[in-house]
């Protein structure tokens, strides 16, 4: 995967659209490839997944790259663009179109995996969630490692920090991975504050970006405020592995959307994984513990844009970089290109100029956008 490249002043893009599947999901699926690459019975193993398109493209790309290639079946909802279905089939996936949204497609995928256990074929069929699997989160988390590596070598600027990371949210897999990567690097070197990597990410704000009509993360984040009594047990276990308290999920009130009404169908999960809310809480708690100046601590903030703002961001990004991405990615670009959202973004980052210890200018703060790409925007302009 290509690393991010500078774009104007202190703004960076992590271009996942340059990955083999034109999606950040390739990074996430990679741990599955490593886990199964040495399987002596690869010819009897099959992977099956549900997807709005991008996770299916990533899974198919990875599995078909193995030797021998592994068979892949992908269940996509009726909202999936025909071009994405053709891309999946061209890569070698067996594609089934089913259901009004991803959740209905996912239900069929899980049923098919259960049926395969008793079909007498002797083959092993693995279900691969497009977002709700710790292996996927760990794969996504390496994007943070790459960002820190490049900032560490960014012309010798020892004052550069990550002010914000902007990422689109569907089911919460990418966001869970970003938060895992931040947590891991925060504790690397001994419990926070240990070394250059921890300093680069200290105070980083994560902007969770969605479109209206697909904002399932925003709904659950509001319903599970960090200050509510229901989340009093959502504590950080301090090991930096992103697992936290094993009993955390019992305290959440997850919100499920009635349906998806956005053109950004790749963000079309009716409900996010509970893990992403817990990880958001831990990131926010670290900000409250570390910060002694207003607005300077770690936080997770929800940004919701209109479909028009997401599409407009895609157009402007294409004009700037001559690469076309889909509206699901445009949600993460909207806070950069939308005047309405950009004003809010800069205001919320204004406290980053003051160090967490209150000792003055904390130096240059980079804004990083995870440009997740997507099969729906495949190709150049």
mmCIF file with all atom_site columns, N, CA and C in Angstrom, residues 30-82:
data_model
loop_
_atom_site.group_PDB
_atom_site.id
_atom_site.type_symbol
_atom_site.label_atom_id
_atom_site.label_alt_id
_atom_site.label_comp_id
_atom_site.label_asym_id
_atom_site.label_entity_id
_atom_site.label_seq_id
_atom_site.pdbx_PDB_ins_code
_atom_site.Cartn_x
_atom_site.Cartn_y
_atom_site.Cartn_z
_atom_site.occupancy
_atom_site.B_iso_or_equiv
_atom_site.pdbx_formal_charge
_atom_site.auth_seq_id
_atom_site.auth_comp_id
_atom_site.auth_asym_id
_atom_site.auth_atom_id
_atom_site.pdbx_PDB_model_num
ATOM 1   N N  . UNK A 1 30 ? -5.216  -8.497  4.851   1.00 0.00 ? 30 UNK A N  1
ATOM 2   C CA . UNK A 1 30 ? -3.883  -9.106  4.763   1.00 0.00 ? 30 UNK A CA 1
ATOM 3   C C  . UNK A 1 30 ? -3.576  -10.086 5.899   1.00 0.00 ? 30 UNK A C  1
ATOM 4   N N  . UNK A 1 31 ? -3.925  -9.800  7.177   1.00 0.00 ? 31 UNK A N  1
ATOM 5   C CA . UNK A 1 31 ? -3.649  -10.783 8.223   1.00 0.00 ? 31 UNK A CA 1
ATOM 6   C C  . UNK A 1 31 ? -4.314  -12.133 7.987   1.00 0.00 ? 31 UNK A C  1
ATOM 7   N N  . UNK A 1 32 ? -5.481  -12.147 7.314   1.00 0.00 ? 32 UNK A N  1
ATOM 8   C CA . UNK A 1 32 ? -6.121  -13.416 6.993   1.00 0.00 ? 32 UNK A CA 1
ATOM 9   C C  . UNK A 1 32 ? -5.279  -14.215 6.007   1.00 0.00 ? 32 UNK A C  1
ATOM 10  N N  . UNK A 1 33 ? -4.693  -13.510 5.039   1.00 0.00 ? 33 UNK A N  1
ATOM 11  C CA . UNK A 1 33 ? -3.833  -14.200 4.075   1.00 0.00 ? 33 UNK A CA 1
ATOM 12  C C  . UNK A 1 33 ? -2.651  -14.844 4.773   1.00 0.00 ? 33 UNK A C  1
ATOM 13  N N  . UNK A 1 34 ? -2.023  -14.095 5.698   1.00 0.00 ? 34 UNK A N  1
ATOM 14  C CA . UNK A 1 34 ? -0.857  -14.623 6.394   1.00 0.00 ? 34 UNK A CA 1
ATOM 15  C C  . UNK A 1 34 ? -1.225  -15.827 7.255   1.00 0.00 ? 34 UNK A C  1
ATOM 16  N N  . UNK A 1 35 ? -2.416  -15.777 7.857   1.00 0.00 ? 35 UNK A N  1
ATOM 17  C CA . UNK A 1 35 ? -2.829  -16.862 8.736   1.00 0.00 ? 35 UNK A CA 1
ATOM 18  C C  . UNK A 1 35 ? -3.083  -18.157 7.965   1.00 0.00 ? 35 UNK A C  1
ATOM 19  N N  . UNK A 1 36 ? -3.547  -18.030 6.720   1.00 0.00 ? 36 UNK A N  1
ATOM 20  C CA . UNK A 1 36 ? -3.944  -19.209 5.961   1.00 0.00 ? 36 UNK A CA 1
ATOM 21  C C  . UNK A 1 36 ? -2.974  -19.585 4.848   1.00 0.00 ? 36 UNK A C  1
ATOM 22  N N  . UNK A 1 37 ? -1.891  -18.822 4.687   1.00 0.00 ? 37 UNK A N  1
ATOM 23  C CA . UNK A 1 37 ? -0.987  -19.041 3.569   1.00 0.00 ? 37 UNK A CA 1
ATOM 24  C C  . UNK A 1 37 ? -0.282  -20.387 3.642   1.00 0.00 ? 37 UNK A C  1
ATOM 25  N N  . UNK A 1 38 ? -0.084  -20.890 4.858   1.00 0.00 ? 38 UNK A N  1
ATOM 26  C CA . UNK A 1 38 ? 0.642   -22.153 5.032   1.00 0.00 ? 38 UNK A CA 1
ATOM 27  C C  . UNK A 1 38 ? -0.280  -23.335 5.286   1.00 0.00 ? 38 UNK A C  1
ATOM 28  N N  . UNK A 1 39 ? -1.554  -23.165 4.988   1.00 0.00 ? 39 UNK A N  1
ATOM 29  C CA . UNK A 1 39 ? -2.514  -24.239 5.191   1.00 0.00 ? 39 UNK A CA 1
ATOM 30  C C  . UNK A 1 39 ? -2.283  -25.334 4.146   1.00 0.00 ? 39 UNK A C  1
ATOM 31  N N  . UNK A 1 40 ? -2.023  -26.552 4.606   1.00 0.00 ? 40 UNK A N  1
ATOM 32  C CA . UNK A 1 40 ? -1.753  -27.668 3.693   1.00 0.00 ? 40 UNK A CA 1
ATOM 33  C C  . UNK A 1 40 ? -2.992  -28.084 2.914   1.00 0.00 ? 40 UNK A C  1
ATOM 34  N N  . UNK A 1 41 ? -4.174  -27.671 3.371   1.00 0.00 ? 41 UNK A N  1
ATOM 35  C CA . UNK A 1 41 ? -5.411  -28.069 2.713   1.00 0.00 ? 41 UNK A CA 1
ATOM 36  C C  . UNK A 1 41 ? -6.082  -26.875 2.030   1.00 0.00 ? 41 UNK A C  1
ATOM 37  N N  . UNK A 1 42 ? -5.263  -25.986 1.463   1.00 0.00 ? 42 UNK A N  1
ATOM 38  C CA . UNK A 1 42 ? -5.813  -24.789 0.844   1.00 0.00 ? 42 UNK A CA 1
ATOM 39  C C  . UNK A 1 42 ? -6.859  -25.104 -0.221  1.00 0.00 ? 42 UNK A C  1
ATOM 40  N N  . UNK A 1 43 ? -6.705  -26.236 -0.903  1.00 0.00 ? 43 UNK A N  1
ATOM 41  C CA . UNK A 1 43 ? -7.635  -26.566 -1.961  1.00 0.00 ? 43 UNK A CA 1
ATOM 42  C C  . UNK A 1 43 ? -9.010  -26.950 -1.409  1.00 0.00 ? 43 UNK A C  1
ATOM 43  N N  . UNK A 1 44 ? -9.139  -27.120 -0.091  1.00 0.00 ? 44 UNK A N  1
ATOM 44  C CA . UNK A 1 44 ? -10.413 -27.456 0.516   1.00 0.00 ? 44 UNK A CA 1
ATOM 45  C C  . UNK A 1 44 ? -10.975 -26.290 1.340   1.00 0.00 ? 44 UNK A C  1
ATOM 46  N N  . UNK A 1 45 ? -10.369 -25.145 1.219   1.00 0.00 ? 45 UNK A N  1
ATOM 47  C CA . UNK A 1 45 ? -10.781 -23.977 1.995   1.00 0.00 ? 45 UNK A CA 1
ATOM 48  C C  . UNK A 1 45 ? -11.450 -22.962 1.069   1.00 0.00 ? 45 UNK A C  1
ATOM 49  N N  . UNK A 1 46 ? -12.564 -22.402 1.541   1.00 0.00 ? 46 UNK A N  1
ATOM 50  C CA . UNK A 1 46 ? -13.266 -21.366 0.798   1.00 0.00 ? 46 UNK A CA 1
ATOM 51  C C  . UNK A 1 46 ? -13.631 -20.241 1.750   1.00 0.00 ? 46 UNK A C  1
ATOM 52  N N  . UNK A 1 47 ? -13.579 -19.010 1.243   1.00 0.00 ? 47 UNK A N  1
ATOM 53  C CA . UNK A 1 47 ? -13.972 -17.854 2.037   1.00 0.00 ? 47 UNK A CA 1
ATOM 54  C C  . UNK A 1 47 ? -15.284 -17.298 1.494   1.00 0.00 ? 47 UNK A C  1
ATOM 55  N N  . UNK A 1 48 ? -16.143 -16.872 2.419   1.00 0.00 ? 48 UNK A N  1
ATOM 56  C CA . UNK A 1 48 ? -17.426 -16.304 2.040   1.00 0.00 ? 48 UNK A CA 1
ATOM 57  C C  . UNK A 1 48 ? -17.655 -15.042 2.856   1.00 0.00 ? 48 UNK A C  1
ATOM 58  N N  . UNK A 1 49 ? -18.055 -13.985 2.192   1.00 0.00 ? 49 UNK A N  1
ATOM 59  C CA . UNK A 1 49 ? -18.233 -12.711 2.880   1.00 0.00 ? 49 UNK A CA 1
ATOM 60  C C  . UNK A 1 49 ? -19.438 -11.967 2.329   1.00 0.00 ? 49 UNK A C  1
ATOM 61  N N  . UNK A 1 50 ? -19.981 -11.107 3.152   1.00 0.00 ? 50 UNK A N  1
ATOM 62  C CA . UNK A 1 50 ? -20.971 -10.137 2.700   1.00 0.00 ? 50 UNK A CA 1
ATOM 63  C C  . UNK A 1 50 ? -20.262 -8.804  2.545   1.00 0.00 ? 50 UNK A C  1
ATOM 64  N N  . UNK A 1 51 ? -20.775 -7.968  1.658   1.00 0.00 ? 51 UNK A N  1
ATOM 65  C CA . UNK A 1 51 ? -20.047 -6.728  1.398   1.00 0.00 ? 51 UNK A CA 1
ATOM 66  C C  . UNK A 1 51 ? -20.908 -5.755  0.620   1.00 0.00 ? 51 UNK A C  1
ATOM 67  N N  . UNK A 1 52 ? -20.662 -4.465  0.861   1.00 0.00 ? 52 UNK A N  1
ATOM 68  C CA . UNK A 1 52 ? -21.226 -3.442  -0.008  1.00 0.00 ? 52 UNK A CA 1
ATOM 69  C C  . UNK A 1 52 ? -20.426 -3.324  -1.284  1.00 0.00 ? 52 UNK A C  1
ATOM 70  N N  . UNK A 1 53 ? -19.314 -4.061  -1.348  1.00 0.00 ? 53 UNK A N  1
ATOM 71  C CA . UNK A 1 53 ? -18.456 -4.078  -2.532  1.00 0.00 ? 53 UNK A CA 1
ATOM 72  C C  . UNK A 1 53 ? -16.985 -4.041  -2.201  1.00 0.00 ? 53 UNK A C  1
ATOM 73  N N  . UNK A 1 54 ? -16.557 -3.088  -1.349  1.00 0.00 ? 54 UNK A N  1
ATOM 74  C CA . UNK A 1 54 ? -15.135 -2.872  -1.134  1.00 0.00 ? 54 UNK A CA 1
ATOM 75  C C  . UNK A 1 54 ? -14.462 -4.005  -0.354  1.00 0.00 ? 54 UNK A C  1
ATOM 76  N N  . UNK A 1 55 ? -15.088 -4.465  0.726   1.00 0.00 ? 55 UNK A N  1
ATOM 77  C CA . UNK A 1 55 ? -14.502 -5.572  1.483   1.00 0.00 ? 55 UNK A CA 1
ATOM 78  C C  . UNK A 1 55 ? -14.453 -6.836  0.633   1.00 0.00 ? 55 UNK A C  1
ATOM 79  N N  . UNK A 1 56 ? -15.468 -7.023  -0.203  1.00 0.00 ? 56 UNK A N  1
ATOM 80  C CA . UNK A 1 56 ? -15.472 -8.174  -1.103  1.00 0.00 ? 56 UNK A CA 1
ATOM 81  C C  . UNK A 1 56 ? -14.350 -8.097  -2.123  1.00 0.00 ? 56 UNK A C  1
ATOM 82  N N  . UNK A 1 57 ? -14.097 -6.885  -2.642  1.00 0.00 ? 57 UNK A N  1
ATOM 83  C CA . UNK A 1 57 ? -12.992 -6.704  -3.582  1.00 0.00 ? 57 UNK A CA 1
ATOM 84  C C  . UNK A 1 57 ? -11.660 -7.013  -2.914  1.00 0.00 ? 57 UNK A C  1
ATOM 85  N N  . UNK A 1 58 ? -11.495 -6.564  -1.668  1.00 0.00 ? 58 UNK A N  1
ATOM 86  C CA . UNK A 1 58 ? -10.245 -6.813  -0.958  1.00 0.00 ? 58 UNK A CA 1
ATOM 87  C C  . UNK A 1 58 ? -10.063 -8.295  -0.673  1.00 0.00 ? 58 UNK A C  1
ATOM 88  N N  . UNK A 1 59 ? -11.120 -8.950  -0.176  1.00 0.00 ? 59 UNK A N  1
ATOM 89  C CA . UNK A 1 59 ? -11.032 -10.377 0.128   1.00 0.00 ? 59 UNK A CA 1
ATOM 90  C C  . UNK A 1 59 ? -10.717 -11.179 -1.129  1.00 0.00 ? 59 UNK A C  1
ATOM 91  N N  . UNK A 1 60 ? -11.389 -10.849 -2.224  1.00 0.00 ? 60 UNK A N  1
ATOM 92  C CA . UNK A 1 60 ? -11.153 -11.574 -3.476  1.00 0.00 ? 60 UNK A CA 1
ATOM 93  C C  . UNK A 1 60 ? -9.731  -11.348 -3.974  1.00 0.00 ? 60 UNK A C  1
ATOM 94  N N  . UNK A 1 61 ? -9.262  -10.112 -3.915  1.00 0.00 ? 61 UNK A N  1
ATOM 95  C CA . UNK A 1 61 ? -7.898  -9.804  -4.367  1.00 0.00 ? 61 UNK A CA 1
ATOM 96  C C  . UNK A 1 61 ? -6.869  -10.609 -3.592  1.00 0.00 ? 61 UNK A C  1
ATOM 97  N N  . UNK A 1 62 ? -7.031  -10.665 -2.269  1.00 0.00 ? 62 UNK A N  1
ATOM 98  C CA . UNK A 1 62 ? -6.061  -11.374 -1.432  1.00 0.00 ? 62 UNK A CA 1
ATOM 99  C C  . UNK A 1 62 ? -6.136  -12.883 -1.654  1.00 0.00 ? 62 UNK A C  1
ATOM 100 N N  . UNK A 1 63 ? -7.350  -13.436 -1.625  1.00 0.00 ? 63 UNK A N  1
ATOM 101 C CA . UNK A 1 63 ? -7.495  -14.891 -1.740  1.00 0.00 ? 63 UNK A CA 1
ATOM 102 C C  . UNK A 1 63 ? -7.083  -15.403 -3.119  1.00 0.00 ? 63 UNK A C  1
ATOM 103 N N  . UNK A 1 64 ? -7.357  -14.637 -4.156  1.00 0.00 ? 64 UNK A N  1
ATOM 104 C CA . UNK A 1 64 ? -6.979  -15.090 -5.496  1.00 0.00 ? 64 UNK A CA 1
ATOM 105 C C  . UNK A 1 64 ? -5.495  -14.905 -5.774  1.00 0.00 ? 64 UNK A C  1
ATOM 106 N N  . UNK A 1 65 ? -4.811  -14.157 -4.904  1.00 0.00 ? 65 UNK A N  1
ATOM 107 C CA . UNK A 1 65 ? -3.364  -13.979 -5.072  1.00 0.00 ? 65 UNK A CA 1
ATOM 108 C C  . UNK A 1 65 ? -2.575  -15.127 -4.462  1.00 0.00 ? 65 UNK A C  1
ATOM 109 N N  . UNK A 1 66 ? -3.236  -15.977 -3.680  1.00 0.00 ? 66 UNK A N  1
ATOM 110 C CA . UNK A 1 66 ? -2.555  -17.120 -3.064  1.00 0.00 ? 66 UNK A CA 1
ATOM 111 C C  . UNK A 1 66 ? -2.251  -18.177 -4.118  1.00 0.00 ? 66 UNK A C  1
ATOM 112 N N  . UNK A 1 67 ? -1.330  -19.044 -3.792  1.00 0.00 ? 67 UNK A N  1
ATOM 113 C CA . UNK A 1 67 ? -0.989  -20.168 -4.667  1.00 0.00 ? 67 UNK A CA 1
ATOM 114 C C  . UNK A 1 67 ? -1.103  -21.473 -3.892  1.00 0.00 ? 67 UNK A C  1
ATOM 115 N N  . UNK A 1 68 ? -2.111  -22.305 -4.209  1.00 0.00 ? 68 UNK A N  1
ATOM 116 C CA . UNK A 1 68 ? -3.135  -22.076 -5.229  1.00 0.00 ? 68 UNK A CA 1
ATOM 117 C C  . UNK A 1 68 ? -4.160  -21.056 -4.755  1.00 0.00 ? 68 UNK A C  1
ATOM 118 N N  . UNK A 1 69 ? -4.840  -20.406 -5.696  1.00 0.00 ? 69 UNK A N  1
ATOM 119 C CA . UNK A 1 69 ? -5.855  -19.417 -5.305  1.00 0.00 ? 69 UNK A CA 1
ATOM 120 C C  . UNK A 1 69 ? -6.986  -20.078 -4.518  1.00 0.00 ? 69 UNK A C  1
ATOM 121 N N  . UNK A 1 70 ? -7.560  -19.327 -3.575  1.00 0.00 ? 70 UNK A N  1
ATOM 122 C CA . UNK A 1 70 ? -8.684  -19.826 -2.795  1.00 0.00 ? 70 UNK A CA 1
ATOM 123 C C  . UNK A 1 70 ? -9.990  -19.329 -3.402  1.00 0.00 ? 70 UNK A C  1
ATOM 124 N N  . UNK A 1 71 ? -11.009 -20.191 -3.462  1.00 0.00 ? 71 UNK A N  1
ATOM 125 C CA . UNK A 1 71 ? -12.314 -19.746 -3.963  1.00 0.00 ? 71 UNK A CA 1
ATOM 126 C C  . UNK A 1 71 ? -12.973 -18.760 -3.001  1.00 0.00 ? 71 UNK A C  1
ATOM 127 N N  . UNK A 1 72 ? -13.674 -17.780 -3.555  1.00 0.00 ? 72 UNK A N  1
ATOM 128 C CA . UNK A 1 72 ? -14.309 -16.730 -2.764  1.00 0.00 ? 72 UNK A CA 1
ATOM 129 C C  . UNK A 1 72 ? -15.738 -16.533 -3.250  1.00 0.00 ? 72 UNK A C  1
ATOM 130 N N  . UNK A 1 73 ? -16.658 -16.436 -2.294  1.00 0.00 ? 73 UNK A N  1
ATOM 131 C CA . UNK A 1 73 ? -18.042 -16.083 -2.602  1.00 0.00 ? 73 UNK A CA 1
ATOM 132 C C  . UNK A 1 73 ? -18.376 -14.793 -1.864  1.00 0.00 ? 73 UNK A C  1
ATOM 133 N N  . UNK A 1 74 ? -19.029 -13.879 -2.545  1.00 0.00 ? 74 UNK A N  1
ATOM 134 C CA . UNK A 1 74 ? -19.368 -12.593 -1.951  1.00 0.00 ? 74 UNK A CA 1
ATOM 135 C C  . UNK A 1 74 ? -20.853 -12.327 -2.153  1.00 0.00 ? 74 UNK A C  1
ATOM 136 N N  . UNK A 1 75 ? -21.555 -12.020 -1.061  1.00 0.00 ? 75 UNK A N  1
ATOM 137 C CA . UNK A 1 75 ? -22.969 -11.673 -1.117  1.00 0.00 ? 75 UNK A CA 1
ATOM 138 C C  . UNK A 1 75 ? -23.064 -10.154 -0.998  1.00 0.00 ? 75 UNK A C  1
ATOM 139 N N  . UNK A 1 76 ? -23.655 -9.512  -1.999  1.00 0.00 ? 76 UNK A N  1
ATOM 140 C CA . UNK A 1 76 ? -23.780 -8.052  -1.992  1.00 0.00 ? 76 UNK A CA 1
ATOM 141 C C  . UNK A 1 76 ? -25.255 -7.675  -2.048  1.00 0.00 ? 76 UNK A C  1
ATOM 142 N N  . UNK A 1 77 ? -25.628 -6.529  -1.469  1.00 0.00 ? 77 UNK A N  1
ATOM 143 C CA . UNK A 1 77 ? -27.031 -6.087  -1.529  1.00 0.00 ? 77 UNK A CA 1
ATOM 144 C C  . UNK A 1 77 ? -27.387 -5.523  -2.897  1.00 0.00 ? 77 UNK A C  1
ATOM 145 N N  . UNK A 1 78 ? -28.675 -5.306  -3.101  1.00 0.00 ? 78 UNK A N  1
ATOM 146 C CA . UNK A 1 78 ? -29.172 -4.811  -4.380  1.00 0.00 ? 78 UNK A CA 1
ATOM 147 C C  . UNK A 1 78 ? -28.698 -3.397  -4.678  1.00 0.00 ? 78 UNK A C  1
ATOM 148 N N  . UNK A 1 79 ? -28.250 -2.678  -3.665  1.00 0.00 ? 79 UNK A N  1
ATOM 149 C CA . UNK A 1 79 ? -27.769 -1.306  -3.861  1.00 0.00 ? 79 UNK A CA 1
ATOM 150 C C  . UNK A 1 79 ? -26.353 -1.253  -4.430  1.00 0.00 ? 79 UNK A C  1
ATOM 151 N N  . UNK A 1 80 ? -25.684 -2.397  -4.528  1.00 0.00 ? 80 UNK A N  1
ATOM 152 C CA . UNK A 1 80 ? -24.305 -2.419  -5.027  1.00 0.00 ? 80 UNK A CA 1
ATOM 153 C C  . UNK A 1 80 ? -24.274 -2.057  -6.513  1.00 0.00 ? 80 UNK A C  1
ATOM 154 N N  . UNK A 1 81 ? -23.361 -1.209  -6.879  1.00 0.00 ? 81 UNK A N  1
ATOM 155 C CA . UNK A 1 81 ? -23.281 -0.741  -8.272  1.00 0.00 ? 81 UNK A CA 1
ATOM 156 C C  . UNK A 1 81 ? -22.902 -1.899  -9.198  1.00 0.00 ? 81 UNK A C  1
ATOM 157 N N  . UNK A 1 82 ? -23.531 -1.981  -10.383 1.00 0.00 ? 82 UNK A N  1
ATOM 158 C CA . UNK A 1 82 ? -23.207 -3.040  -11.343 1.00 0.00 ? 82 UNK A CA 1
ATOM 159 C C  . UNK A 1 82 ? -21.720 -3.112  -11.668 1.00 0.00 ? 82 UNK A C  1
#
